[in-house]
Coordinates of C-alpha atoms in Angstrom, one line a residue:
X136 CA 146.7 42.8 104.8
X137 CA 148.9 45.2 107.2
X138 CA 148.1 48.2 104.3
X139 CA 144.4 47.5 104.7
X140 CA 144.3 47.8 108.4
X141 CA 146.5 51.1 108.3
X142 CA 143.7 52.6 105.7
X143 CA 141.0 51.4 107.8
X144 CA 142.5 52.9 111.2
X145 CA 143.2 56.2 108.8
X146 CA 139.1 56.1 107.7
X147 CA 137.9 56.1 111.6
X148 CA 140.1 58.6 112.8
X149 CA 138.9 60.6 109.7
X150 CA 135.4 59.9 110.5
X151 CA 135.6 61.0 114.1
X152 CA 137.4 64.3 113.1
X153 CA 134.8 64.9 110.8
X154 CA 132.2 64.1 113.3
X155 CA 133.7 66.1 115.5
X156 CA 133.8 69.2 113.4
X157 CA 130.1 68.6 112.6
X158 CA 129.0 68.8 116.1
X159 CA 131.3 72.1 117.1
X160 CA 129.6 73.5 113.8
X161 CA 126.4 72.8 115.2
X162 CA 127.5 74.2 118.7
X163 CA 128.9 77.1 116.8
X164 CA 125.4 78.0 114.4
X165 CA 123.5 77.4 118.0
X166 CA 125.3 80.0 119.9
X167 CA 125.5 82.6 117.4
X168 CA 121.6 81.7 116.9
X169 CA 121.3 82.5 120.5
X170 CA 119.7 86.4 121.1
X171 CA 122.2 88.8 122.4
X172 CA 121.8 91.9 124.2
X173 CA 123.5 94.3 122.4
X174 CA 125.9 96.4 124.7
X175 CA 125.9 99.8 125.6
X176 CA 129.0 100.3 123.2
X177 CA 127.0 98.6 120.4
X178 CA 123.7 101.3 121.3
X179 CA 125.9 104.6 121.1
X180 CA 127.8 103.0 117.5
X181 CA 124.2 102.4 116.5
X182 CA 122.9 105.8 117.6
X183 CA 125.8 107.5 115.5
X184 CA 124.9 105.4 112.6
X185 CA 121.0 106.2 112.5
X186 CA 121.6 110.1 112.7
X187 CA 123.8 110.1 109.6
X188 CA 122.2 111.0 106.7
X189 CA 122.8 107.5 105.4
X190 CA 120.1 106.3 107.6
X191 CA 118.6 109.1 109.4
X192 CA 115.6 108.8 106.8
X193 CA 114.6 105.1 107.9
X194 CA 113.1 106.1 111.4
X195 CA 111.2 109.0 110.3
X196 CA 107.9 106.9 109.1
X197 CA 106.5 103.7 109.5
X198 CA 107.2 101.0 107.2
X199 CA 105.8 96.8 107.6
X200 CA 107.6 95.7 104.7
X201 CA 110.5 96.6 102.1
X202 CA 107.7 97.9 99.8
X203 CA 106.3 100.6 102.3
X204 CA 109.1 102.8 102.8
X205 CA 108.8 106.3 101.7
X206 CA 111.8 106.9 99.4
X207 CA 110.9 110.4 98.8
X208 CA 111.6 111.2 102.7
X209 CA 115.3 109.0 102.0
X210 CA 115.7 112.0 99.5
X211 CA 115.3 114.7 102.3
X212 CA 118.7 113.9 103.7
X213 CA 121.7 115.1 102.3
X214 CA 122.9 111.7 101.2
X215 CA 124.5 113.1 97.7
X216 CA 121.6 111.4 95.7
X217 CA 119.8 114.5 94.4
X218 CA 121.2 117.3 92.7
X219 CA 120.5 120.9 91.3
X220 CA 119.3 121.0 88.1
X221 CA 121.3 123.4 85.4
X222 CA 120.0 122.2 82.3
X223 CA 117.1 124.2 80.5
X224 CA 116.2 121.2 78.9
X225 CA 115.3 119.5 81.8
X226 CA 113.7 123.1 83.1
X227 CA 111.8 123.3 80.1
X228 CA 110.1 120.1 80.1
X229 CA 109.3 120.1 84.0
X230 CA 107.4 123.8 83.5
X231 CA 105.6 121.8 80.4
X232 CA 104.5 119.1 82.7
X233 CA 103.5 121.5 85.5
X234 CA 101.7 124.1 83.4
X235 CA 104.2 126.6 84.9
X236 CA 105.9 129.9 83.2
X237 CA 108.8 129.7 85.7
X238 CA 109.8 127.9 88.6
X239 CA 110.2 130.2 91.6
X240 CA 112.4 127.5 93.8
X241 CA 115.3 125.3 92.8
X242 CA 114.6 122.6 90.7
X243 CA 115.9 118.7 92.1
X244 CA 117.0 116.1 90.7
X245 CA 117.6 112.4 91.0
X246 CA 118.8 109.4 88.4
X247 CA 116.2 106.5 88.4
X248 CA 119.4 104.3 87.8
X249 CA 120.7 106.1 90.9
X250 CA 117.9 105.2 92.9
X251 CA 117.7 102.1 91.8
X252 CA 121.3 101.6 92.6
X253 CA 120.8 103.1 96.4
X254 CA 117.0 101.2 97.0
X255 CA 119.1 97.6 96.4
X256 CA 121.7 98.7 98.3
X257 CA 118.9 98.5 101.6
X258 CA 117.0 96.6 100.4
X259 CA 118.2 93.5 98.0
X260 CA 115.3 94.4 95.6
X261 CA 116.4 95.7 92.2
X262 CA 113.1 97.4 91.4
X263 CA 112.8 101.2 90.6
X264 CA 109.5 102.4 89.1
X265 CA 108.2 105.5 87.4
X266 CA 105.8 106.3 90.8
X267 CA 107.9 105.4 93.3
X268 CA 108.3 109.0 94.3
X269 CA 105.1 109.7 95.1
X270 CA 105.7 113.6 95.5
X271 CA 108.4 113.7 92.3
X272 CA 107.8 113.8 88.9
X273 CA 109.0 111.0 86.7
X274 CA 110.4 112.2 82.8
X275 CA 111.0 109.8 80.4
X276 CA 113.2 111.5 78.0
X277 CA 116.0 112.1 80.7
X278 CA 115.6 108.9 83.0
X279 CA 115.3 111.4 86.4
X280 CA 112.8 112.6 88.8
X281 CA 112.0 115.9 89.8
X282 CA 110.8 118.4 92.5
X283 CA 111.2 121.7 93.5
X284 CA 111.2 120.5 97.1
X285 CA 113.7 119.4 99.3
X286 CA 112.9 119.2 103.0
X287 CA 115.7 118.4 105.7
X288 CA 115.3 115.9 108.6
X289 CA 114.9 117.4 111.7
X290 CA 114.7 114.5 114.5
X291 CA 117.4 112.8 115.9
X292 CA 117.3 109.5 118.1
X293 CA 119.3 107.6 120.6
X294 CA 119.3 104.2 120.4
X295 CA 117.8 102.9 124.1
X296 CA 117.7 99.2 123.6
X297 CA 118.8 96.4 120.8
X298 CA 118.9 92.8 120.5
X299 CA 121.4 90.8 117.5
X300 CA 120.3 87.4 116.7
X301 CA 122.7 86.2 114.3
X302 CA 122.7 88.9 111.4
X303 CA 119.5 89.9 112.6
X304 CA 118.7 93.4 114.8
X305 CA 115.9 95.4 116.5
X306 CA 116.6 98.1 117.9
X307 CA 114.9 100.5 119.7
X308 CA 115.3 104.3 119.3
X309 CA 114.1 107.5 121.4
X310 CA 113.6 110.8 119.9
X311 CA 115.3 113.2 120.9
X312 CA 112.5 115.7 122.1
X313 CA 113.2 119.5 124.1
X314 CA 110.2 119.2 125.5
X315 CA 110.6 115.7 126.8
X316 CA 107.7 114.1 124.7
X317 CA 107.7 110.4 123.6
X318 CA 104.2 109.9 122.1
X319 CA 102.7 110.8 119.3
X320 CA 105.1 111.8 116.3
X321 CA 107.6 111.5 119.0
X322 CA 107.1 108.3 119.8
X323 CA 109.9 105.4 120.2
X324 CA 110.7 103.9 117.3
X325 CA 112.0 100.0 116.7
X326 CA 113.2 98.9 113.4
X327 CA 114.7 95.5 112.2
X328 CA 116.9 94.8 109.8
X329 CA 119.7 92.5 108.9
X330 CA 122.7 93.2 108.4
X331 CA 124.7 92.3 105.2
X332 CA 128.2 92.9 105.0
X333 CA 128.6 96.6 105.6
X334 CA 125.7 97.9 105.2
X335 CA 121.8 97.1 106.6
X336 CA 119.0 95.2 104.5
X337 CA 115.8 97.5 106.2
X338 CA 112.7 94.9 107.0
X339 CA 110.3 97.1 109.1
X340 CA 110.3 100.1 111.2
X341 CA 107.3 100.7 113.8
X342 CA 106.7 103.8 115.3
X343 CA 105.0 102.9 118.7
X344 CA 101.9 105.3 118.8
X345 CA 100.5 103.6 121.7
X346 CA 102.8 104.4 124.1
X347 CA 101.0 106.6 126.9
X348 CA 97.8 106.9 124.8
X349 CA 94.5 106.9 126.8
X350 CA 93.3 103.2 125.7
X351 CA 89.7 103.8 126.8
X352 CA 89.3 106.1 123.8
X353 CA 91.6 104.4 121.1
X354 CA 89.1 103.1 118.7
X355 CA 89.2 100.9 114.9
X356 CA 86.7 101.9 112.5
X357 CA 86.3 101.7 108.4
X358 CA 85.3 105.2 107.7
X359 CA 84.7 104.7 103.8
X360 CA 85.5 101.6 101.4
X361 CA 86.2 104.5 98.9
X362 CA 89.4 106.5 100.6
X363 CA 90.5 104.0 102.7
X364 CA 89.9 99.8 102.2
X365 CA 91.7 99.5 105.8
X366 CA 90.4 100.3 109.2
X367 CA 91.2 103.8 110.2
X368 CA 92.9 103.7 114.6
X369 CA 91.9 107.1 116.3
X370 CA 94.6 107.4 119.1
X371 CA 94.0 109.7 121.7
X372 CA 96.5 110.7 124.5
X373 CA 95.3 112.7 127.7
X374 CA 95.7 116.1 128.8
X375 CA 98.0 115.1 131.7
X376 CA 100.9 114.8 129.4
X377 CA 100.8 118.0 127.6
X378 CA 98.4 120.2 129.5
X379 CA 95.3 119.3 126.6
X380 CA 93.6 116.3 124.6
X381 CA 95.7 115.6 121.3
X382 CA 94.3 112.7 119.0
X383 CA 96.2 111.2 116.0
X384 CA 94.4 108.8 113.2
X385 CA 96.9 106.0 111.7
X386 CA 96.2 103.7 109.4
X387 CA 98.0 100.1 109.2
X388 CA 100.1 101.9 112.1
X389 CA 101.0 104.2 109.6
X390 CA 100.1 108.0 110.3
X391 CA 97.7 109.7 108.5
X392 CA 97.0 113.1 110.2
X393 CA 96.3 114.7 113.8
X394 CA 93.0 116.2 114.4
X395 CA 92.9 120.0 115.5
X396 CA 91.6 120.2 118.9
X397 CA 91.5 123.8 119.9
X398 CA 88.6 126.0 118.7
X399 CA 88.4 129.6 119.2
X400 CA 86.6 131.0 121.5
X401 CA 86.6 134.7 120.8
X402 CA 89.2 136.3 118.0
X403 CA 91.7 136.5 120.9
X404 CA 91.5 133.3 122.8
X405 CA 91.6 129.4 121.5
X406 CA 89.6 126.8 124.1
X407 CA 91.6 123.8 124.7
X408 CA 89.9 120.5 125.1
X409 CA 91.0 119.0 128.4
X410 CA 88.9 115.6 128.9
X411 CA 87.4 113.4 126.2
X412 CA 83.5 112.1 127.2
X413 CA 83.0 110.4 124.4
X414 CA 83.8 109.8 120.8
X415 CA 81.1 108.5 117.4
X416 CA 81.2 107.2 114.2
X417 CA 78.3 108.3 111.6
X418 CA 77.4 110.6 108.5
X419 CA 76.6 113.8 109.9
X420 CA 76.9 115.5 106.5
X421 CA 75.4 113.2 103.8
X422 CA 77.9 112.1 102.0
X423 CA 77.5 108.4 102.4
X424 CA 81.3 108.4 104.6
X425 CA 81.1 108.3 108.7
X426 CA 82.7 110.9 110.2
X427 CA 84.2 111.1 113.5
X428 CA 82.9 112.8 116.3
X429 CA 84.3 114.6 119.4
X430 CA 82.4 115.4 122.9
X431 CA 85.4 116.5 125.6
X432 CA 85.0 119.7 128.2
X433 CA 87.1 122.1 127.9
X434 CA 88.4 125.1 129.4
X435 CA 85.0 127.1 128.9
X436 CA 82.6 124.2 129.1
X437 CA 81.7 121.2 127.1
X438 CA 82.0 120.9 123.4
X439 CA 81.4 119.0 120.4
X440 CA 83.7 118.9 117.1
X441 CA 82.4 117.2 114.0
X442 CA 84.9 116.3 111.8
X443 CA 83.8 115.8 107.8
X444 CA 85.6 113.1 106.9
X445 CA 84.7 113.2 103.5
X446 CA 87.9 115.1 102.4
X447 CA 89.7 113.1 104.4
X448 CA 91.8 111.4 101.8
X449 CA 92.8 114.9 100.0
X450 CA 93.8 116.6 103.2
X451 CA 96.1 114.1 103.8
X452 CA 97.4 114.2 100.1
X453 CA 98.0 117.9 100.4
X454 CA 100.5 117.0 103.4
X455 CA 98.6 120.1 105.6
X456 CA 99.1 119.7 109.5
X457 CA 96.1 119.1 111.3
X458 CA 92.5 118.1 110.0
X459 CA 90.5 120.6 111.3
X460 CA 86.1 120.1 112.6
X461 CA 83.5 120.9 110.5
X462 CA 81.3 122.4 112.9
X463 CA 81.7 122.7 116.4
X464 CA 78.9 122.8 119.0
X465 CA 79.3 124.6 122.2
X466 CA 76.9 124.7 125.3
X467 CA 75.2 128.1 124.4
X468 CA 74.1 126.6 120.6
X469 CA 73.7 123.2 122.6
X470 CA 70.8 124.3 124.7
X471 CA 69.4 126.2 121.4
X472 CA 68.8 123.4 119.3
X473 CA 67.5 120.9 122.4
X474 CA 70.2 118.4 122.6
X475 CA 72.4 116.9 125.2
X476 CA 75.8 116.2 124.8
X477 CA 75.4 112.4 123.8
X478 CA 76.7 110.6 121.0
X479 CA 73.0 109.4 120.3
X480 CA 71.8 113.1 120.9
X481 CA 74.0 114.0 117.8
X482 CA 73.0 111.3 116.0
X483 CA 69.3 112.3 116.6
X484 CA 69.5 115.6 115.7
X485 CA 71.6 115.0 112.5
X486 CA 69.2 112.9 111.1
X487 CA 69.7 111.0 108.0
X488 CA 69.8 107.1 107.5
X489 CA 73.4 106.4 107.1
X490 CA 73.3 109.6 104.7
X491 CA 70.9 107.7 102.2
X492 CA 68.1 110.4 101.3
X493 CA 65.6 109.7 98.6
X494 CA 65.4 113.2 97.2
X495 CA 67.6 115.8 97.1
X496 CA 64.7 117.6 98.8
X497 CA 65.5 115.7 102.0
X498 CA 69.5 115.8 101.8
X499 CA 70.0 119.2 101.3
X500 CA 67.1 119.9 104.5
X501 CA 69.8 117.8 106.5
X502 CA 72.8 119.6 105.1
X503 CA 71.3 123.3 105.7
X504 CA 70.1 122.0 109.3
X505 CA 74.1 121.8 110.0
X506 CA 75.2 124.9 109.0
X507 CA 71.6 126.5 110.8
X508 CA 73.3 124.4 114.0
X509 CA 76.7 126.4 113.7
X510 CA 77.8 129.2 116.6
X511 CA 77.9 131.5 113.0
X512 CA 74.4 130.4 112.2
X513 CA 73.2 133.7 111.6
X514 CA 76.3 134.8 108.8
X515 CA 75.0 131.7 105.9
X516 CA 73.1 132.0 103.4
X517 CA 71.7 129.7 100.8
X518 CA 70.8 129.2 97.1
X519 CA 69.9 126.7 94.7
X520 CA 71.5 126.5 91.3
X521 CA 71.2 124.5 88.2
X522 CA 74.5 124.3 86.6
X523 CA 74.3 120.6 84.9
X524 CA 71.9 119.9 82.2
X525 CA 69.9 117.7 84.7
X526 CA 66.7 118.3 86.6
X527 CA 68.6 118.0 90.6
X528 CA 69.6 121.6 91.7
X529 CA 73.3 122.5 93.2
X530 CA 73.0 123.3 96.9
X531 CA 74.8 126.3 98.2
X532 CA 75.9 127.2 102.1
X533 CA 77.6 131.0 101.4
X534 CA 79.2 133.0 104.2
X535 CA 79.0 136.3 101.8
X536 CA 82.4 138.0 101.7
X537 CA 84.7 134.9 103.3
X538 CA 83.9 131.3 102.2
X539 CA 81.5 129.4 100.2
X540 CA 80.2 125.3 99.5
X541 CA 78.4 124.1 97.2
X542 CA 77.0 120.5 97.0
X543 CA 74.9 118.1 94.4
X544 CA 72.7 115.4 94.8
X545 CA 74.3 111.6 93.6
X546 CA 73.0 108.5 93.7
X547 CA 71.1 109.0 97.3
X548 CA 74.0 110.8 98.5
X549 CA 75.2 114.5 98.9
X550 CA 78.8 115.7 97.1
X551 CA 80.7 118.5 97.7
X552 CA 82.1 120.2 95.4
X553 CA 83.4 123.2 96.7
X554 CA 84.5 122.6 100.7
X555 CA 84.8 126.0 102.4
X556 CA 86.1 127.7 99.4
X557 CA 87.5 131.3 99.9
X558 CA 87.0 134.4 98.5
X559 CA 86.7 137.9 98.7
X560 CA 90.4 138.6 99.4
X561 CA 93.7 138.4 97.7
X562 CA 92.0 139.9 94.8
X563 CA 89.3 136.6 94.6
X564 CA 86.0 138.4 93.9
X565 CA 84.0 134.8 94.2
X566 CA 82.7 131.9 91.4
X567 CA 80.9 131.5 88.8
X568 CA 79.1 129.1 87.0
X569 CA 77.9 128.3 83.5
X570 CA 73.6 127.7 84.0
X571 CA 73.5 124.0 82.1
X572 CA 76.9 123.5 81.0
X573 CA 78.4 122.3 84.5
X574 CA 81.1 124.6 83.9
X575 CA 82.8 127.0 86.9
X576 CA 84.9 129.8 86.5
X577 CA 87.4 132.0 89.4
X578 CA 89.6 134.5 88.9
X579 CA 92.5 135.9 91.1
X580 CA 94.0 139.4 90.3
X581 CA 96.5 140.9 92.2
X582 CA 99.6 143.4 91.4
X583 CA 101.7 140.1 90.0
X584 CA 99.2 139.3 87.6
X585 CA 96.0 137.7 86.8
X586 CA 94.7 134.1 86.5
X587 CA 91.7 132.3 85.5
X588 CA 90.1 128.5 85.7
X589 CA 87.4 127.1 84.3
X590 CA 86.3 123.8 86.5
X591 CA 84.2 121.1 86.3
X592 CA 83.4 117.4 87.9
X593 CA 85.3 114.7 87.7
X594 CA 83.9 111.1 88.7
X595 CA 84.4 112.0 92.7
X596 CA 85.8 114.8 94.8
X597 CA 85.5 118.3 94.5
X598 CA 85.6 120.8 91.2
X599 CA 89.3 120.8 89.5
X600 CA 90.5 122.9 86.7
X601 CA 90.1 121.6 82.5
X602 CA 92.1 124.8 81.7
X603 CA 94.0 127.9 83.2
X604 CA 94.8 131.0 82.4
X605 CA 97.8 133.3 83.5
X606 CA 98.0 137.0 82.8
X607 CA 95.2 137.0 79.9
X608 CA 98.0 135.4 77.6
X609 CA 98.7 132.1 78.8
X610 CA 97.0 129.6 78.5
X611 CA 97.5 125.6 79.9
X612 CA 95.4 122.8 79.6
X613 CA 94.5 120.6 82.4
X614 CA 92.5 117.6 81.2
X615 CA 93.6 114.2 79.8
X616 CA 93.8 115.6 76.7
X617 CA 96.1 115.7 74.2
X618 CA 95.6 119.5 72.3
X619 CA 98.0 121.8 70.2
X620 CA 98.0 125.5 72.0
X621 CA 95.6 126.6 69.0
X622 CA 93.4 123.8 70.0
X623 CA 93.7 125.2 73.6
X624 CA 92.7 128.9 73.3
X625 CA 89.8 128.2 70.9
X626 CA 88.4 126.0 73.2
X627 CA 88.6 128.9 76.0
X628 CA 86.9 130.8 73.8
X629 CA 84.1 128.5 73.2
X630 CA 83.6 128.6 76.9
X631 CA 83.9 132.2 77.5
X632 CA 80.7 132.6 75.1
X633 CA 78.9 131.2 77.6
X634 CA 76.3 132.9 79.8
X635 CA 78.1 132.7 83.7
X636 CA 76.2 133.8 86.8
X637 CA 77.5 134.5 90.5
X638 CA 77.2 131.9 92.6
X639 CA 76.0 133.3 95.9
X640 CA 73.4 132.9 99.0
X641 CA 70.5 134.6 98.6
X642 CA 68.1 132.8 101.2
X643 CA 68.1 132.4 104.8
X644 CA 67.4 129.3 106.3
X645 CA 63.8 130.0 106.4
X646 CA 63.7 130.6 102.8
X647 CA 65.7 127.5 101.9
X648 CA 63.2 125.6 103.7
X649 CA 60.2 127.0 101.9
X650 CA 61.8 126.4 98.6
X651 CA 62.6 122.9 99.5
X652 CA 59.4 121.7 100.7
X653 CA 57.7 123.6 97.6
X654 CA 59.9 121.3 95.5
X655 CA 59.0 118.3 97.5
X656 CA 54.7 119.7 96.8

């Protein structure tokens, strides 16, 4: 009876201890639940840690999620990932792949069992696939990606502010700018991401474009279903913080590009734009996308800058640095073709119903009407051209001796297939084109050799090349084709039996008009 008592005290006091350590657990999870200010110790070891190349690359773009980050900017930063290639193997079936006789750079490389290796390591996710470099190429037969490019991080950050809740960060980091800027691409940065052991699991990193913007013209708008299936944000930030009007475009708060907003004035002097009055949406050149338009004053008067957003998507591809306006209206051609500097004035005298024409008649009116608009009205020149095998003739807009576009007719809508082309220099003596066959031909000689293309449409965008030629002796196909070299050449040949013709302006704007309306009779 004594024994049972003794176990019974034994089982309380157990109980209570246990209890006891339950509750202090509890106490214990709560507090380190609790957020915590991180210190200003804790902000100078975080600002060493994000300027190592370790972690450097994480703050350069935006990322919501894991699957967002840009691993090919992780590879900018001398983190002991990529390598020089050696191997002519490896050389040898990267020229294949490229169509190239040499490679003028240094060739990179990384191991996809490597990268999948270092993506885990920040991520958790053991997932590696062919495309996740988007600006590498993938080869099979060696497991690696390539790329004769290899840019270094320039930016560096200080870490301003942090909070810790339990494994779990944000911190906030300046850039580190000489001129003082913090908007824009220098805007603060705040990434999360938990840490795990030694190393951080990355969750999100948001580069805060609105800081300082000038809300009243920040505006959301889908420009086209086709390049983009999100709205596009046009972010503008006033002249008082940089002496002129700079606008960005983002996308999901991710940037896209910065539009240019200085125009020439005269060869010698660029006009600024120093005020924005107002800012549209709509198809001003017929190609079934809105486009964005800019009325601001400036340092020599009011202006308006179209901007053709049609190419939008490509531009941004090719990685160039600021998406330059179509056409730009000043107050001298303003007062010359009777409008006012409205957004409804522009719509007015761009006329077109949401860039749905029912003839090609009536599109390419509205298309030569810009270019008759343009401060160079005078320099274009015009011609139709029937390159397919169908009844609709190409439109082209030629500014003889410098640049040249050509569009067609689709579906109610205009195309371009040649946007501002150049020529005339640099050994380019212009294009041609096959009459029928909806082939196109350019040529490029200079003292370190010759080449050739022959072009032709794909289902959208501009003119690309099916096969290229290099000093009369190479020869590279550029299709989806599979073909021997034999196959190759003969089928240059085919196509060099053809009948081409220049394609050049040979009309004014007068004559265009005449000819267009004597189709429409």
């Amino acid at each position: 009876m004594q024994k049972k008592k003794i176990i019974t005290i034994i089982s309380i006091i157990l109980l209570v201890l246990g209890c006891s350590y339950i509750a202090s657990s509890n106490i214990l999870s709560k507090k380190s639940d609790k957020e915590i200010t991180l210190s200003k110790a804790e902000l100078k070891r975080f600002t060493e840690a994000f300027n190592a190349d370790e972690y450097k690359g994480f703050l350069e773009k935006t990322f919501n999620k894991q699957d967002e980050i840009d691993w090919d900017v992780m590879l900018c930063s001398e983190n002991g990932l990529v390598k020089e290639v050696t191997d002519d193997s490896e050389i040898r079936a990267y020229r294949r792949i490229k169509c190239k006789d040499r490679i003028p750079n240094v060739l990179y490389s990384v191991n996809k069992e490597t990268l999948t290796d270092y993506i885990k390591k920040y991520t958790g996710r053991d997932e590696c696939r062919d495309d996740t470099l988007t600006s590498w190429i993938y080869i099979d037969e060696f497991d690696s990606f390539y790329s004769e490019h290899l840019a270094s991080l320039k930016n560096t950050y200080t870490c301003t502010v942090g909070k810790r809740k339990g494994d779990h960060y944000v911190l906030r980091f300046q850039v580190n700018s000489d001129s003082d800027k913090h908007y824009g691409l220098f805007a603060d940065r705040v990434i999360s991401f938990t840490k795990s052991d030694e190393d951080f699991l990355m969750e999100s990193n948001a580069i805060q474009w609105d800081d300082h913007c000038d809300k009243e013209h920040c505006y959301e708008v889908k420009l086209s279903r086709v390049q983009f299936n999100e709205p596009i944000k046009l972010i503008t930030y006033p002249a008082e913080l940089d002496g002129r009007v700079s606008i960005i475009l983002t996308k999901n708060n991710r940037f896209l590009t910065e539009l240019k907003m200085s125009c020439e004035k005269s060869s010698w002097k660029e006009t600024h734009l120093i005020k924005i009055i107002d800012v549209g949406f709509f198809d001003f050149d017929e190609d079934g996308v809105k486009d964005i338009i800019i009325i601001a004053d400036s340092e020599f008067g009011k202006q308006v800058l179209l901007y053709s957003t049609g190419s939008l998507s490509t531009f941004i591809q090719r990685n160039e640095d600021s998406f330059e306006p179509e056409w730009i209206i000043d107050e001298n051609t303003m007062s010359k073709i009777g409008g006012d500097f409205t957004v409804e004035s522009m719509k007015n005298i761009f006329s077109g119903i949401d860039g749905v024409y029912s003839s090609y008649e009536e599109c390419y009116t509205a298309i030569a009407k810009k270019y008759y608009f343009d401060i160079d009205w005078n320099y274009w020149k015009y011609n139709l051209i029937y390159a397919d095998d169908d009844d609709i003739p190409e439109l082209v807009v030629d500014h003889p001796g410098f640049f040249m576009s050509l569009y067609t007719y689709e579906n109610g809508h205009a195309r371009c297939l040649m946007n501002h082309w150049g020529y005339g220099m640099g050994g380019n003596p212009g294009y041609q084109y096959a009459p029928g066959k909806g082939i196109y031909h350019a040529e490029d000689g200079s003292m370190s050799g010759s080449y050739e293309e022959y072009m032709s449409k794909r289902a959208k965008g501009e003119l690309v090349p099916d096969y290229e030629i290099e000093d009369a002796e190479k020869y590279h196909n550029c299709t989806e084709k599979e073909m021997t070299d034999e196959e190759i050449i003969a089928e240059v040949n085919k196509i060099k039996k053809y009948r081409f013709e220049q394609i050049e302006g040979t009309m004014r704007f007068e004559e265009l008009m005449g000819s267009l309306n004597g189709a429409e009779d």
